[in-house]
XYZ file of C-alpha atoms in Angstrom:
367
model
C -9.766 16.081 -38.190
C -12.658 14.900 -36.029
C -10.862 11.595 -35.368
C -7.755 13.533 -34.441
C -9.670 15.609 -31.907
C -11.201 12.441 -30.492
C -7.768 10.875 -30.083
C -6.471 13.995 -28.364
C -9.465 13.987 -26.003
C -8.996 10.315 -25.196
C -5.272 10.875 -24.672
C -5.907 13.700 -22.249
C -8.472 11.645 -20.376
C -6.035 8.730 -20.146
C -3.267 11.010 -18.937
C -5.530 12.494 -16.279
C -6.508 8.993 -15.184
C -2.920 7.787 -14.819
C -1.906 10.965 -13.016
C -4.872 10.748 -10.661
C -4.092 7.112 -9.847
C -0.723 8.041 -8.325
C -0.581 8.469 -4.528
C -1.272 12.133 -3.995
C -2.462 14.418 -1.249
C -5.588 16.503 -1.074
C -4.047 19.404 -2.997
C -2.729 17.191 -5.798
C 0.835 16.920 -4.479
C 2.579 13.569 -4.390
C 2.899 11.692 -1.135
C 6.055 12.451 0.800
C 8.545 9.868 2.025
C 7.120 9.977 5.531
C 3.581 9.497 4.241
C 4.657 6.418 2.266
C 6.247 4.865 5.347
C 3.247 5.623 7.558
C 0.872 4.216 4.943
C 2.842 0.956 4.802
C 2.815 0.868 8.595
C -0.982 1.087 8.510
C -1.051 -1.596 5.802
C 0.980 -3.940 7.993
C -1.489 -3.428 10.841
C -4.346 -4.201 8.466
C -2.715 -7.522 7.531
C -2.697 -8.482 11.207
C -6.374 -7.612 11.540
C -7.094 -10.199 8.831
C -5.793 -12.948 11.105
C -7.277 -11.634 14.343
C -10.825 -13.108 13.964
C -9.399 -16.624 13.607
C -7.374 -16.246 16.803
C -10.413 -14.897 18.662
C -12.432 -17.930 17.601
C -9.500 -20.179 18.573
C -9.351 -18.887 22.147
C -13.123 -18.698 22.579
C -13.229 -22.407 21.683
C -11.028 -23.263 24.691
C -7.810 -23.121 22.646
C -9.049 -25.725 20.182
C -8.094 -25.174 16.535
C -10.684 -26.564 14.127
C -9.764 -24.688 10.935
C -7.026 -26.964 9.612
C -3.290 -26.605 9.239
C -3.198 -24.183 6.241
C -5.069 -21.488 8.164
C -3.035 -22.195 11.283
C 0.174 -21.678 9.309
C -1.158 -18.523 7.658
C -2.182 -16.972 10.988
C 1.188 -17.631 12.613
C 3.037 -16.348 9.561
C 0.906 -13.196 9.428
C 1.557 -12.454 13.094
C 5.321 -12.830 12.779
C 5.498 -10.815 9.544
C 3.244 -8.021 10.785
C 5.255 -7.715 13.973
C 8.541 -7.033 12.194
C 6.987 -5.009 9.396
C 5.793 -2.600 12.076
C 9.303 -2.389 13.507
C 10.910 -1.735 10.135
C 8.486 0.977 9.053
C 8.686 2.782 12.395
C 12.457 2.713 11.867
C 12.006 4.139 8.375
C 9.951 7.020 9.775
C 12.700 7.811 12.268
C 15.426 7.669 9.616
C 13.383 9.888 7.298
C 13.003 12.529 10.007
C 16.695 12.273 10.834
C 17.666 12.894 7.203
C 15.272 15.845 6.970
C 16.703 17.465 10.120
C 20.417 16.669 10.032
C 20.951 16.591 6.253
C 18.222 18.851 4.824
C 20.172 19.849 1.705
C 20.922 16.236 0.784
C 17.584 14.772 1.860
C 16.311 14.161 -1.683
C 19.602 12.626 -2.813
C 19.952 10.405 0.262
C 16.329 9.279 0.475
C 14.157 10.455 -2.390
C 10.595 9.437 -3.087
C 11.642 6.760 -5.578
C 14.136 5.284 -3.126
C 11.406 5.291 -0.482
C 9.057 3.312 -2.758
C 11.793 0.780 -3.560
C 12.635 0.507 0.131
C 9.002 -0.230 1.047
C 8.766 -3.005 -1.546
C 12.095 -4.459 -0.402
C 10.982 -4.489 3.241
C 7.772 -6.350 2.412
C 9.570 -8.887 0.212
C 12.466 -9.520 2.605
C 10.255 -9.808 5.693
C 7.893 -12.301 4.081
C 10.793 -14.306 2.623
C 12.788 -14.567 5.860
C 9.623 -15.324 7.849
C 8.917 -18.430 5.771
C 10.559 -20.802 8.321
C 7.618 -20.005 10.611
C 5.391 -21.922 8.206
C 7.670 -24.954 8.401
C 7.869 -24.901 12.211
C 4.113 -24.462 12.781
C 2.467 -27.696 13.910
C -0.922 -29.020 14.952
C -0.682 -31.008 18.184
C -3.265 -33.135 19.961
C -3.425 -32.450 23.691
C -5.749 -33.917 26.345
C -8.339 -31.524 27.768
C -9.917 -31.350 31.223
C -13.131 -33.050 30.065
C -11.204 -36.104 28.798
C -11.353 -34.962 25.178
C -8.517 -34.073 22.867
C -7.825 -30.518 21.782
C -5.995 -29.459 18.642
C -3.351 -26.845 19.399
C -2.043 -24.468 16.731
C 1.511 -24.431 18.066
C 3.772 -21.422 17.714
C 7.413 -22.170 16.948
C 8.436 -20.748 20.341
C 6.489 -23.499 22.127
C 8.097 -26.411 20.281
C 9.669 -29.067 22.486
C 12.734 -29.295 20.246
C 14.426 -25.857 20.108
C 17.167 -26.775 17.626
C 15.427 -24.791 14.881
C 13.438 -22.265 16.888
C 16.348 -20.980 19.024
C 18.629 -19.856 16.133
C 15.615 -18.432 14.309
C 14.475 -16.441 17.341
C 17.974 -15.107 18.069
C 18.587 -14.047 14.463
C 15.309 -12.158 14.258
C 15.939 -10.562 17.659
C 19.234 -9.178 16.370
C 18.243 -8.181 12.823
C 14.620 -7.306 13.524
C 14.936 -5.606 16.895
C 18.453 -4.685 18.074
C 19.569 -3.113 14.794
C 16.353 -1.066 14.353
C 16.521 -0.053 18.015
C 20.089 1.181 17.576
C 19.099 3.062 14.414
C 16.115 4.730 16.093
C 18.144 5.692 19.166
C 20.919 7.173 17.006
C 18.461 9.104 14.823
C 16.576 10.390 17.847
C 19.665 11.618 19.702
C 21.280 13.194 16.638
C 18.049 14.909 15.607
C 17.384 16.326 19.064
C 20.946 17.651 19.278
C 20.663 19.193 15.827
C 17.372 20.884 16.688
C 18.893 22.359 19.839
C 21.983 23.503 17.951
C 19.941 25.386 15.382
C 18.197 27.996 17.439
C 16.041 28.852 14.446
C 14.402 25.422 14.668
C 13.434 25.762 18.326
C 9.845 26.422 17.366
C 6.680 24.385 16.952
C 8.015 22.413 14.000
C 11.226 21.487 15.790
C 9.323 20.332 18.862
C 6.966 18.354 16.626
C 9.849 16.457 15.013
C 11.417 15.807 18.402
C 8.139 14.368 19.715
C 7.872 12.065 16.705
C 11.310 10.549 17.195
C 10.856 10.290 20.944
C 7.500 8.545 20.462
C 9.132 5.983 18.176
C 11.803 5.266 20.783
C 9.250 4.925 23.597
C 7.174 2.613 21.386
C 10.135 0.299 21.044
C 10.974 0.368 24.729
C 7.457 -0.395 25.964
C 6.334 -2.984 23.434
C 9.210 -4.736 21.706
C 11.944 -5.126 24.333
C 9.907 -7.220 26.839
C 8.515 -9.305 23.986
C 11.937 -10.318 22.669
C 13.299 -10.965 26.160
C 10.451 -13.296 27.108
C 10.444 -15.040 23.719
C 14.141 -15.859 23.823
C 13.805 -16.904 27.457
C 10.973 -19.309 26.596
C 13.047 -20.929 23.851
C 16.261 -20.979 25.911
C 14.562 -22.702 28.856
C 13.488 -25.536 26.558
C 17.070 -25.891 25.362
C 18.510 -25.860 28.895
C 15.901 -28.173 30.464
C 14.687 -30.397 27.623
C 13.162 -33.037 29.930
C 11.592 -30.763 32.534
C 8.318 -29.302 31.146
C 7.479 -27.808 34.533
C 10.458 -25.469 34.214
C 9.052 -24.156 30.953
C 5.807 -22.876 32.447
C 6.919 -19.497 33.928
C 8.746 -18.422 30.770
C 5.917 -19.646 28.536
C 3.335 -17.774 30.607
C 5.378 -14.559 30.493
C 5.736 -14.864 26.729
C 2.000 -15.487 26.294
C 1.230 -12.330 28.271
C 3.703 -10.325 26.194
C 2.048 -11.585 23.017
C -1.220 -10.120 24.261
C 0.465 -6.814 25.080
C 2.187 -6.642 21.699
C -1.121 -7.283 19.969
C -2.046 -3.795 21.175
C 0.611 -2.585 18.758
C -2.039 -2.549 16.029
C -3.887 0.038 18.141
C -0.808 2.073 19.068
C 0.491 2.439 15.509
C -2.617 4.283 14.214
C -2.321 6.680 17.159
C 1.353 7.101 16.346
C 0.467 7.902 12.733
C -2.412 10.264 13.481
C -1.137 12.239 16.445
C 2.445 12.529 15.223
C 1.978 12.523 11.443
C -0.406 15.397 10.796
C 0.618 15.566 7.137
C -0.068 11.852 6.814
C -3.677 12.417 7.847
C -4.116 15.208 5.320
C -2.485 13.379 2.419
C -4.045 10.002 3.221
C -7.624 11.281 3.264
C -6.865 13.552 0.316
C -5.929 10.460 -1.675
C -9.426 9.043 -1.130
C -10.922 12.250 -2.490
C -8.713 11.975 -5.563
C -9.757 8.351 -6.050
C -13.391 9.489 -6.141
C -12.531 12.099 -8.757
C -10.591 9.458 -10.667
C -13.668 7.212 -10.765
C -15.808 10.064 -12.110
C -13.209 10.817 -14.802
C -13.164 7.161 -15.814
C -16.938 7.136 -16.226
C -16.876 10.374 -18.235
C -14.093 8.968 -20.418
C -16.186 5.878 -21.159
C -19.142 8.111 -22.020
C -16.922 10.097 -24.395
C -15.782 6.924 -26.144
C -19.355 5.650 -26.521
C -20.472 8.998 -27.940
C -17.546 8.993 -30.378
C -18.429 5.539 -31.668
C -22.060 6.552 -32.194
C -20.973 9.698 -34.034
C -18.713 7.643 -36.315
C -21.598 5.276 -37.087
C -23.840 8.209 -38.039
C -21.125 10.024 -40.020
C -22.101 8.786 -43.559
C -25.736 9.774 -43.028
C -24.800 13.211 -41.733
C -22.407 13.817 -44.599
C -24.813 12.914 -47.393
C -27.685 14.787 -45.766
C -25.786 18.039 -45.264
C -23.356 18.140 -48.216
C -24.190 19.252 -51.749
C -22.161 17.310 -54.245
C -21.181 19.279 -57.322
C -20.328 17.627 -60.576
C -17.928 19.020 -63.115
C -19.619 20.732 -66.107
C -16.701 22.118 -67.969
C -14.121 24.707 -67.146
C -15.017 27.433 -64.680
C -18.330 26.227 -63.276
C -20.660 23.461 -62.381
C -24.239 22.699 -61.513
C -25.758 20.660 -58.764
C -25.851 17.014 -59.655
C -29.292 15.459 -59.853
C -29.990 12.672 -57.397
C -30.443 9.399 -59.193
C -33.643 7.467 -58.712
C -33.596 5.111 -55.756
C -31.005 7.175 -53.840
C -32.202 8.424 -50.512
C -30.936 11.293 -48.475
C -28.533 8.962 -46.650
C -26.676 7.359 -49.537
C -22.876 7.320 -49.294
C -20.718 9.811 -51.141
C -18.926 8.466 -54.206
C -15.161 8.257 -54.167
C -13.552 11.583 -54.995
C -16.753 13.564 -54.386
C -14.992 16.063 -52.141
C -12.306 16.500 -54.773
C -14.951 17.572 -57.343
C -16.660 20.058 -55.059
C -17.083 23.631 -56.198
C -14.223 25.849 -54.988
C -15.163 28.023 -52.031
C -17.843 25.681 -50.738
C -17.175 24.592 -47.148
C -18.530 21.194 -46.225
C -19.809 20.529 -42.748
C -17.715 17.392 -42.343
C -14.397 19.263 -42.844
């Protein structure tokens, strides 16, 4: 019975651990769809911050890459992937708000929490997979410097002299990674605003809050992503139109380089977008850290319980023989205490069947 109680205790501790490990808010509720999308948006920004120190060192060293081709490829791939991951998850936030406003009764069926988790995984996998050509088009080039020394340039695919691969790649990503999300965000924003105005009951603080969120997503696209895609495609198209005139490339290349710097601020804008617009995200995100701390304490207490159980099982024979009086049969209807044989200490093991020969009515401490 003691082992059974131990198993039940361990089972409860394990169940509490698994339950606590799930993404939950401060009050123990599971993360909502919007919180999942905003968390993945923050995760995408964090992936870009991993590559940022290498680019800072690259530009401080007079645009001279000294870290080898693998790191050069990884940095360029991270930048491209992070850029479109941000676009996709901002789009997901807008679609989630649209479903909650326009189709509130079918919100769970159209976009439940499980579908949101699957969608997040699919976005990460698809973006990284379709960004893989960036790794193939990234090159290290030797260029003469002003002090008559050679510099190693970590070339972005947009700056390649031969645009036969970079032009189709840039156009495809501009359509699938920018125009389609932009159309989706604009549609969701307009439909949601019209629905909020139609329902006079929603013309309160919550309705205005949802309208601000969708409008902020649309403004984010207009200010950051549209100029970037225009200048990038222009830089690649100029190389295709004037393949033997590098001087004609300079204005478009300079404009694209400036837009890259502006779009790098996206990693600063997205946290503001999440914090100022997603109030529930702040509450649930920081609540999850509190639950992780409680989860760690439960894990340590569970380990302590297991260690104590093992020690109790090791001491069980000694406790049984020290606290149990073994009665031997002495005929029908009674018995007398059995005499301890010479050489047996107080901690000798019970013989087989000892509990079966105990006097009726005697309760043993190990039962």
